[in-house]
Amino acid sequence: MLHADHPLTDANTLGLPCVAERYAAPATLDALREALALARRHDWPLTVLGGGSNLILPARLPGLVLQPAMAQWWLEERDDGIRVHAEAAVEWHALVMALAKRGLWGAENLALIPGHCGAAPIQNIGAYGVELGDLLEAVHLVYLDDGREAVLSASDCAFGYRDSVFKGALSGRMVITRLVLRVSTEPRPRLGYGDLAGRLDPAPTALEVAEAVCAIRREKLPDPATLGNAGSFFKNPLVDGEHARRLLAEHPDLPHFPQPDGRVKLAAGWLIDRCGLKGWRRGHFGVHDRQALVLVHFGGGSTEELLGFAGEVAARVRERFGVVLEREPRRAG
Ligand code: EPU
């Protein structure tokens, strides 16, 4: 069922005003394939929407916006362990909490990340020392051009830091319909990041870890239900070793993470913060006052204004530190 001139302002966590020329939310695989066939027949440009939590929408999206609505998940016991199957529209955070409550380990460090399961592999969601790629076994998808179904293994997904094949070669070419994740009843807490260990007993349950992660996130990150945002607006930049050494000589407290390839990952939030921009507001947008990596929308702003504001933040960091910041949320349309 197609809706014309469908408002998407509430369907993106930045709260940017947007209208879809046509919109459909197929609740079955067959309905999804039908919608894709219709778009092909009419040559409509297609945009696939998940939870809208990592997306910058334009004022109008022409063609067809598809928001998969298949939202079942289930467990499968295999000889070599337990798998979770989660369809595209399952809320990621709800799934993480349901698994943690059952004592299933694997996803607990990724609690409270907003968005749908179907979008999780695109940017390879990551937090507190764990990335989706660490527990993902397979991704089911449908190709847009011919409606063909395929199953990709984790290695086909080419996961990297906030990166995957879905941002590269497969960008705009498929709809993710289901994830298959590996989980375990064996306790395996990963508490190495930040002050996570300090908040927990030495042998926590999966649920305790998930709840500690939620508590840390709530302290720093704005709730999109009350303040528009898309989480981190920039990726943590990778600079070469020489550049990192020069910066560290001048700023010994700069948080930095050496990578296996010799490059060094820097904390973009620290760089923005040290430019004096934390809490800076101009017009309808601002830098969050508790986490400078998050840009917030106070309401009434436009996509152009947001991009201009973000450009100004990046320009200040470049001037002060010579570091180029790359945007993290993707632009649609
Ligand atoms: N920092 C500051 N000032 C700030 C923000 C950060 O000095 O305003 C410093 C912190 O004190 C810390 C360092 O920068 O020493 C890193 O900060 P934090 O641990 O908060 O993590 P982050 O690098 O800012 C990344 C992810 C988050 C994820 C956290 C925890 C990216 C782009 N962001 O943020 O992911 O939750 O680590 O793992 O990699 C998201 O992608 O939307 C997101 C929220």
Short mmCIF file of C-alpha atoms and ligand atoms in Angstrom, two decimals:
data_model
loop_
_atom_site.label_atom_id
_atom_site.label_comp_id
_atom_site.label_asym_id
_atom_site.label_seq_id
_atom_site.Cartn_x
_atom_site.Cartn_y
_atom_site.Cartn_z
CA MET A 1 0.00 0.00 0.00
CA LEU A 2 1.50 3.33 -1.13
CA HIS A 3 1.07 6.63 0.68
CA ALA A 4 1.54 9.88 -1.27
CA ASP A 5 3.29 12.94 0.19
CA HIS A 6 4.09 11.08 3.37
CA PRO A 7 5.74 13.14 6.17
CA LEU A 8 9.04 11.70 7.48
CA THR A 9 9.83 14.38 10.06
CA ASP A 10 9.00 11.99 12.92
CA ALA A 11 10.76 9.13 11.13
CA ASN A 12 14.25 10.63 11.48
CA THR A 13 15.81 11.18 14.90
CA LEU A 14 17.36 14.49 13.82
CA GLY A 15 13.76 15.71 13.33
CA LEU A 16 14.58 17.28 9.94
CA PRO A 17 11.50 18.23 7.93
CA CYS A 18 11.06 15.81 5.02
CA VAL A 19 8.22 14.61 2.79
CA ALA A 20 8.36 11.39 0.75
CA GLU A 21 6.71 11.56 -2.66
CA ARG A 22 5.59 7.94 -2.08
CA TYR A 23 6.02 5.73 0.98
CA ALA A 24 5.44 2.05 1.74
CA ALA A 25 6.14 -0.06 4.84
CA PRO A 26 5.99 -3.69 3.64
CA ALA A 27 5.37 -6.12 6.52
CA THR A 28 6.27 -9.27 4.58
CA LEU A 29 9.01 -10.28 2.17
CA ASP A 30 6.42 -10.70 -0.60
CA ALA A 31 5.05 -7.19 -0.03
CA LEU A 32 8.64 -5.87 -0.12
CA ARG A 33 9.33 -7.64 -3.43
CA GLU A 34 6.07 -6.26 -4.88
CA ALA A 35 6.98 -2.72 -3.89
CA LEU A 36 10.42 -3.14 -5.46
CA ALA A 37 8.88 -4.46 -8.70
CA LEU A 38 6.54 -1.45 -8.81
CA ALA A 39 9.46 0.97 -8.36
CA ARG A 40 11.35 -0.80 -11.16
CA ARG A 41 8.34 -0.64 -13.53
CA HIS A 42 7.94 3.11 -12.97
CA ASP A 43 11.64 3.82 -12.73
CA TRP A 44 11.12 5.54 -9.37
CA PRO A 45 14.24 6.44 -7.42
CA LEU A 46 14.26 4.37 -4.25
CA THR A 47 15.28 5.23 -0.69
CA VAL A 48 15.37 2.57 2.02
CA LEU A 49 14.68 3.80 5.54
CA GLY A 50 15.40 1.96 8.80
CA GLY A 51 14.89 3.63 12.17
CA GLY A 52 16.13 6.94 10.70
CA SER A 53 18.69 7.34 13.48
CA ASN A 54 21.79 7.74 11.34
CA LEU A 55 20.39 9.60 8.39
CA ILE A 56 20.25 13.15 7.05
CA LEU A 57 17.10 13.60 4.99
CA PRO A 58 16.49 16.31 2.37
CA ALA A 59 13.28 18.42 2.40
CA ARG A 60 11.72 16.12 -0.22
CA LEU A 61 12.48 12.56 -1.30
CA PRO A 62 11.27 11.85 -4.84
CA GLY A 63 10.21 8.38 -6.01
CA LEU A 64 9.53 5.73 -3.37
CA VAL A 65 10.66 5.53 0.24
CA LEU A 66 10.57 1.96 1.54
CA GLN A 67 10.64 1.28 5.25
CA PRO A 68 10.70 -2.49 5.85
CA ALA A 69 8.22 -3.44 8.60
CA MET A 70 9.08 -7.15 9.04
CA ALA A 71 9.72 -7.30 12.81
CA GLN A 72 9.97 -10.91 14.02
CA TRP A 73 12.96 -12.39 15.81
CA TRP A 74 13.67 -15.92 16.99
CA LEU A 75 16.38 -18.17 18.39
CA GLU A 76 17.85 -21.21 16.68
CA GLU A 77 19.84 -23.90 18.53
CA ARG A 78 22.59 -25.35 16.34
CA ASP A 79 25.18 -28.00 17.18
CA ASP A 80 27.83 -25.31 17.38
CA GLY A 81 25.82 -22.78 19.40
CA ILE A 82 22.85 -20.44 19.45
CA ARG A 83 21.87 -18.08 16.65
CA VAL A 84 19.47 -15.13 16.71
CA HIS A 85 17.50 -14.32 13.58
CA ALA A 86 16.24 -10.73 13.59
CA GLU A 87 14.18 -9.19 10.79
CA ALA A 88 14.95 -5.70 9.50
CA ALA A 89 12.40 -3.71 11.54
CA VAL A 90 13.22 -5.24 14.93
CA GLU A 91 14.36 -2.43 17.25
CA TRP A 92 18.05 -3.07 17.93
CA HIS A 93 17.95 -1.96 21.58
CA ALA A 94 14.85 -4.05 22.36
CA LEU A 95 16.59 -7.10 20.90
CA VAL A 96 19.78 -6.47 22.92
CA MET A 97 17.79 -6.22 26.17
CA ALA A 98 15.70 -9.32 25.38
CA LEU A 99 18.88 -11.35 24.76
CA ALA A 100 20.61 -10.02 27.88
CA LYS A 101 17.54 -10.87 30.01
CA ARG A 102 17.73 -14.45 28.73
CA GLY A 103 21.38 -14.60 29.80
CA LEU A 104 22.60 -14.68 26.19
CA TRP A 105 25.98 -12.96 25.72
CA GLY A 106 27.23 -11.13 22.65
CA ALA A 107 25.28 -7.91 22.09
CA GLU A 108 25.16 -6.42 25.62
CA ASN A 109 27.81 -3.71 25.01
CA LEU A 110 25.67 -2.40 22.14
CA ALA A 111 22.66 -1.54 24.34
CA LEU A 112 20.71 1.69 23.77
CA ILE A 113 21.95 2.23 20.22
CA PRO A 114 18.85 3.57 18.45
CA GLY A 115 17.63 2.22 15.12
CA HIS A 116 16.44 -0.96 13.42
CA CYS A 117 18.37 -4.21 12.98
CA GLY A 118 18.31 -3.79 9.20
CA ALA A 119 20.45 -0.65 9.41
CA ALA A 120 22.92 -1.99 11.98
CA PRO A 121 25.36 -3.61 9.49
CA ILE A 122 25.50 -0.56 7.21
CA GLN A 123 27.68 1.47 9.57
CA ASN A 124 28.75 -1.61 11.57
CA ILE A 125 27.38 -0.14 14.80
CA GLY A 126 29.92 -0.16 17.59
CA ALA A 127 30.30 0.94 21.19
CA TYR A 128 32.24 0.06 24.37
CA GLY A 129 34.79 -2.08 22.56
CA VAL A 130 32.37 -4.21 20.52
CA GLU A 131 31.19 -3.88 16.92
CA LEU A 132 28.27 -5.64 15.25
CA GLY A 133 30.77 -7.45 13.01
CA ASP A 134 32.09 -9.30 16.11
CA LEU A 135 28.82 -11.24 16.49
CA LEU A 136 27.23 -11.10 13.06
CA GLU A 137 27.18 -14.36 11.13
CA ALA A 138 25.08 -13.52 8.06
CA VAL A 139 22.94 -10.85 6.42
CA HIS A 140 19.89 -11.71 4.30
CA LEU A 141 19.06 -9.15 1.61
CA VAL A 142 17.07 -8.50 -1.54
CA TYR A 143 18.67 -6.80 -4.56
CA LEU A 144 16.78 -3.76 -5.84
CA ASP A 145 17.43 -4.33 -9.54
CA ASP A 146 15.88 -7.80 -9.89
CA GLY A 147 14.36 -8.74 -6.50
CA ARG A 148 16.86 -11.58 -6.10
CA GLU A 149 17.48 -12.79 -2.53
CA ALA A 150 20.97 -13.45 -1.20
CA VAL A 151 22.72 -14.32 2.06
CA LEU A 152 26.07 -12.65 2.75
CA SER A 153 28.53 -14.05 5.28
CA ALA A 154 30.28 -11.71 7.72
CA SER A 155 33.44 -11.74 5.58
CA ASP A 156 31.40 -10.68 2.50
CA CYS A 157 30.30 -7.62 4.52
CA ALA A 158 33.84 -6.13 4.60
CA PHE A 159 33.30 -4.63 8.04
CA GLY A 160 35.56 -1.82 9.23
CA TYR A 161 35.25 1.03 11.71
CA ARG A 162 31.80 2.51 10.96
CA ASP A 163 32.10 0.94 7.51
CA SER A 164 30.90 -2.02 5.43
CA VAL A 165 30.24 -3.19 1.86
CA PHE A 166 26.73 -1.70 2.29
CA LYS A 167 28.29 1.79 2.31
CA GLY A 168 30.56 0.85 -0.60
CA ALA A 169 29.93 -1.53 -3.52
CA LEU A 170 26.38 -2.43 -2.39
CA SER A 171 25.30 1.10 -1.46
CA GLY A 172 21.84 1.84 -2.90
CA ARG A 173 21.66 -1.66 -4.45
CA MET A 174 19.87 -3.79 -1.82
CA VAL A 175 17.47 -3.95 1.11
CA ILE A 176 18.64 -5.82 4.21
CA THR A 177 15.84 -8.10 5.38
CA ARG A 178 17.31 -10.15 8.23
CA LEU A 179 20.40 -10.53 10.44
CA VAL A 180 21.79 -13.76 11.87
CA LEU A 181 23.82 -13.25 15.06
CA ARG A 182 25.94 -15.59 17.17
CA VAL A 183 25.18 -15.48 20.91
CA SER A 184 26.25 -17.68 23.79
CA THR A 185 25.21 -18.79 27.29
CA GLU A 186 28.94 -18.74 28.25
CA PRO A 187 29.66 -15.57 30.24
CA ARG A 188 32.16 -13.41 28.34
CA PRO A 189 32.06 -9.86 29.67
CA ARG A 190 34.06 -7.31 27.67
CA LEU A 191 34.64 -4.47 30.12
CA GLY A 192 37.86 -2.92 28.80
CA TYR A 193 36.38 0.33 27.47
CA GLY A 194 36.33 3.49 29.58
CA ASP A 195 34.90 3.12 33.06
CA LEU A 196 32.63 0.14 32.28
CA ALA A 197 34.55 -2.27 34.57
CA GLY A 198 34.48 0.27 37.41
CA ARG A 199 30.70 0.23 37.45
CA LEU A 200 30.31 -3.54 37.67
CA ASP A 201 31.05 -6.51 39.92
CA PRO A 202 33.94 -8.69 38.71
CA ALA A 203 31.50 -11.34 37.36
CA PRO A 204 28.47 -9.43 36.07
CA THR A 205 25.49 -10.90 34.23
CA ALA A 206 24.83 -9.94 30.59
CA LEU A 207 21.89 -7.87 31.81
CA GLU A 208 24.07 -5.98 34.31
CA VAL A 209 26.54 -5.14 31.53
CA ALA A 210 23.73 -3.94 29.25
CA GLU A 211 22.28 -1.81 32.06
CA ALA A 212 25.69 -0.27 32.85
CA VAL A 213 26.14 0.62 29.16
CA CYS A 214 22.65 2.22 29.16
CA ALA A 215 23.55 4.25 32.26
CA ILE A 216 26.79 5.57 30.69
CA ARG A 217 25.04 6.44 27.42
CA ARG A 218 22.19 8.22 29.23
CA GLU A 219 24.73 10.40 31.08
CA LYS A 220 26.37 11.61 27.86
CA LEU A 221 24.07 11.19 24.90
CA PRO A 222 20.85 13.14 24.29
CA ASP A 223 17.62 11.13 23.95
CA PRO A 224 16.35 11.63 20.37
CA ALA A 225 12.78 11.53 21.74
CA THR A 226 13.40 14.87 23.44
CA LEU A 227 16.30 16.46 21.48
CA GLY A 228 16.93 15.82 17.78
CA ASN A 229 20.27 14.13 17.07
CA ALA A 230 21.89 11.31 15.10
CA GLY A 231 24.42 10.17 17.72
CA SER A 232 28.02 10.90 16.78
CA PHE A 233 27.92 13.32 13.87
CA PHE A 234 31.57 12.70 12.92
CA LYS A 235 33.73 9.59 12.82
CA ASN A 236 36.79 9.45 15.03
CA PRO A 237 39.53 10.45 12.54
CA LEU A 238 42.51 8.30 11.61
CA VAL A 239 45.75 10.23 11.14
CA ASP A 240 49.22 9.00 10.19
CA GLY A 241 51.73 8.27 12.95
CA GLU A 242 53.81 11.40 12.30
CA HIS A 243 50.77 13.69 12.51
CA ALA A 244 49.70 11.99 15.76
CA ARG A 245 53.21 12.43 17.27
CA ARG A 246 53.18 16.16 16.48
CA LEU A 247 49.72 16.62 18.01
CA LEU A 248 50.61 14.58 21.10
CA ALA A 249 53.80 16.58 21.69
CA GLU A 250 51.61 19.67 21.98
CA HIS A 251 48.56 18.02 23.61
CA PRO A 252 49.71 15.04 25.74
CA ASP A 253 46.15 14.49 27.03
CA LEU A 254 44.69 13.92 23.53
CA PRO A 255 42.89 10.52 23.64
CA HIS A 256 44.51 8.34 20.95
CA PHE A 257 44.29 4.71 19.85
CA PRO A 258 47.14 3.26 17.72
CA GLN A 259 45.84 1.02 14.90
CA PRO A 260 47.49 -2.14 13.51
CA ASP A 261 48.31 -0.32 10.24
CA GLY A 262 50.41 2.35 12.01
CA ARG A 263 47.74 5.02 11.86
CA VAL A 264 46.30 6.51 15.04
CA LYS A 265 42.62 7.04 15.81
CA LEU A 266 41.87 10.31 17.63
CA ALA A 267 38.77 11.27 19.66
CA ALA A 268 36.85 13.74 17.49
CA GLY A 269 34.76 14.75 20.53
CA TRP A 270 37.94 15.84 22.34
CA LEU A 271 39.13 17.87 19.31
CA ILE A 272 35.76 19.66 19.00
CA ASP A 273 35.63 20.19 22.77
CA ARG A 274 39.15 21.72 22.78
CA CYS A 275 38.08 24.18 20.09
CA GLY A 276 35.75 25.53 22.77
CA LEU A 277 32.68 24.37 20.85
CA LYS A 278 30.99 22.11 23.43
CA GLY A 279 27.56 23.62 24.06
CA TRP A 280 28.01 26.11 21.17
CA ARG A 281 24.68 27.01 19.57
CA ARG A 282 23.93 28.87 16.38
CA GLY A 283 20.38 29.17 15.02
CA HIS A 284 18.47 25.90 15.33
CA PHE A 285 21.51 23.64 15.85
CA GLY A 286 24.17 23.14 18.49
CA VAL A 287 27.05 21.02 19.77
CA HIS A 288 25.75 18.86 22.62
CA ASP A 289 26.87 20.19 26.00
CA ARG A 290 27.82 16.74 27.39
CA GLN A 291 29.36 15.08 24.30
CA ALA A 292 30.87 17.35 21.66
CA LEU A 293 30.74 14.66 18.97
CA VAL A 294 26.94 14.92 18.87
CA LEU A 295 25.20 17.74 17.03
CA VAL A 296 21.69 18.55 18.22
CA HIS A 297 18.65 20.07 16.52
CA PHE A 298 16.54 22.32 18.74
CA GLY A 299 13.68 22.25 16.20
CA GLY A 300 12.69 24.49 13.30
CA GLY A 301 15.95 24.02 11.36
CA SER A 302 16.64 22.71 7.85
CA THR A 303 19.03 20.22 6.29
CA GLU A 304 21.05 23.04 4.65
CA GLU A 305 21.40 24.82 7.98
CA LEU A 306 22.58 21.59 9.66
CA LEU A 307 25.17 20.93 6.96
CA GLY A 308 26.41 24.53 7.21
CA PHE A 309 26.67 24.24 10.99
CA ALA A 310 28.52 20.92 10.79
CA GLY A 311 30.86 22.39 8.16
CA GLU A 312 31.72 25.23 10.54
CA VAL A 313 32.53 22.76 13.37
CA ALA A 314 34.75 20.70 11.03
CA ALA A 315 36.47 23.85 9.72
CA ARG A 316 37.37 24.96 13.26
CA VAL A 317 38.91 21.54 14.04
CA ARG A 318 40.85 21.60 10.78
CA GLU A 319 42.22 25.11 11.47
CA ARG A 320 43.25 24.31 15.03
CA PHE A 321 44.56 20.74 14.68
CA GLY A 322 44.97 20.14 10.92
CA VAL A 323 42.59 17.15 11.24
CA VAL A 324 39.81 16.54 8.72
CA LEU A 325 36.55 15.26 10.23
CA GLU A 326 34.36 12.97 8.18
CA ARG A 327 30.58 12.95 8.63
CA GLU A 328 29.14 9.79 10.18
CA PRO A 329 25.37 9.79 9.39
CA ARG A 330 24.56 9.16 5.74
CA ARG A 331 22.65 11.53 3.47
CA ALA A 332 19.55 10.18 1.75
CA GLY A 333 18.29 11.25 -1.67
N1 EPU B 1 35.83 13.58 24.88
C1 EPU B 1 36.03 14.88 25.31
N2 EPU B 1 35.02 15.78 25.11
C2 EPU B 1 33.83 15.44 24.53
C3 EPU B 1 33.65 14.12 24.08
C4 EPU B 1 34.67 13.20 24.26
O1 EPU B 1 37.08 15.23 25.83
O2 EPU B 1 32.98 16.31 24.40
C5 EPU B 1 36.89 12.58 25.13
C6 EPU B 1 36.45 11.61 26.25
O3 EPU B 1 36.76 12.11 27.51
C7 EPU B 1 37.20 10.36 25.92
C8 EPU B 1 37.31 10.39 24.40
O4 EPU B 1 37.06 11.74 24.00
O5 EPU B 1 38.50 10.40 26.45
C9 EPU B 1 36.33 9.44 23.75
O6 EPU B 1 34.99 9.75 24.17
P1 EPU B 1 33.85 8.62 24.34
O7 EPU B 1 34.37 7.48 25.13
O8 EPU B 1 32.63 9.33 24.82
O9 EPU B 1 33.64 8.06 22.91
P2 EPU B 1 33.64 8.73 21.47
O10 EPU B 1 34.92 8.39 20.79
O11 EPU B 1 33.29 10.16 21.57
C10 EPU B 1 32.66 6.58 20.29
C11 EPU B 1 31.54 6.28 19.33
C12 EPU B 1 30.20 6.27 20.05
C13 EPU B 1 30.25 5.21 21.14
C14 EPU B 1 31.42 5.52 22.10
C15 EPU B 1 31.64 4.43 23.11
C16 EPU B 1 32.24 7.07 17.14
C17 EPU B 1 32.05 8.07 16.05
N3 EPU B 1 31.51 7.26 18.24
O12 EPU B 1 32.43 7.93 20.76
O13 EPU B 1 29.20 5.90 19.12
O14 EPU B 1 29.05 5.16 21.88
O15 EPU B 1 32.66 5.63 21.35
O16 EPU B 1 32.15 3.30 22.48
O17 EPU B 1 33.02 6.14 16.98
C18 EPU B 1 27.62 6.79 17.55
O18 EPU B 1 28.29 6.23 16.68
O19 EPU B 1 26.59 7.46 17.28
C19 EPU B 1 28.08 6.72 18.93
C20 EPU B 1 27.48 7.37 19.93
#
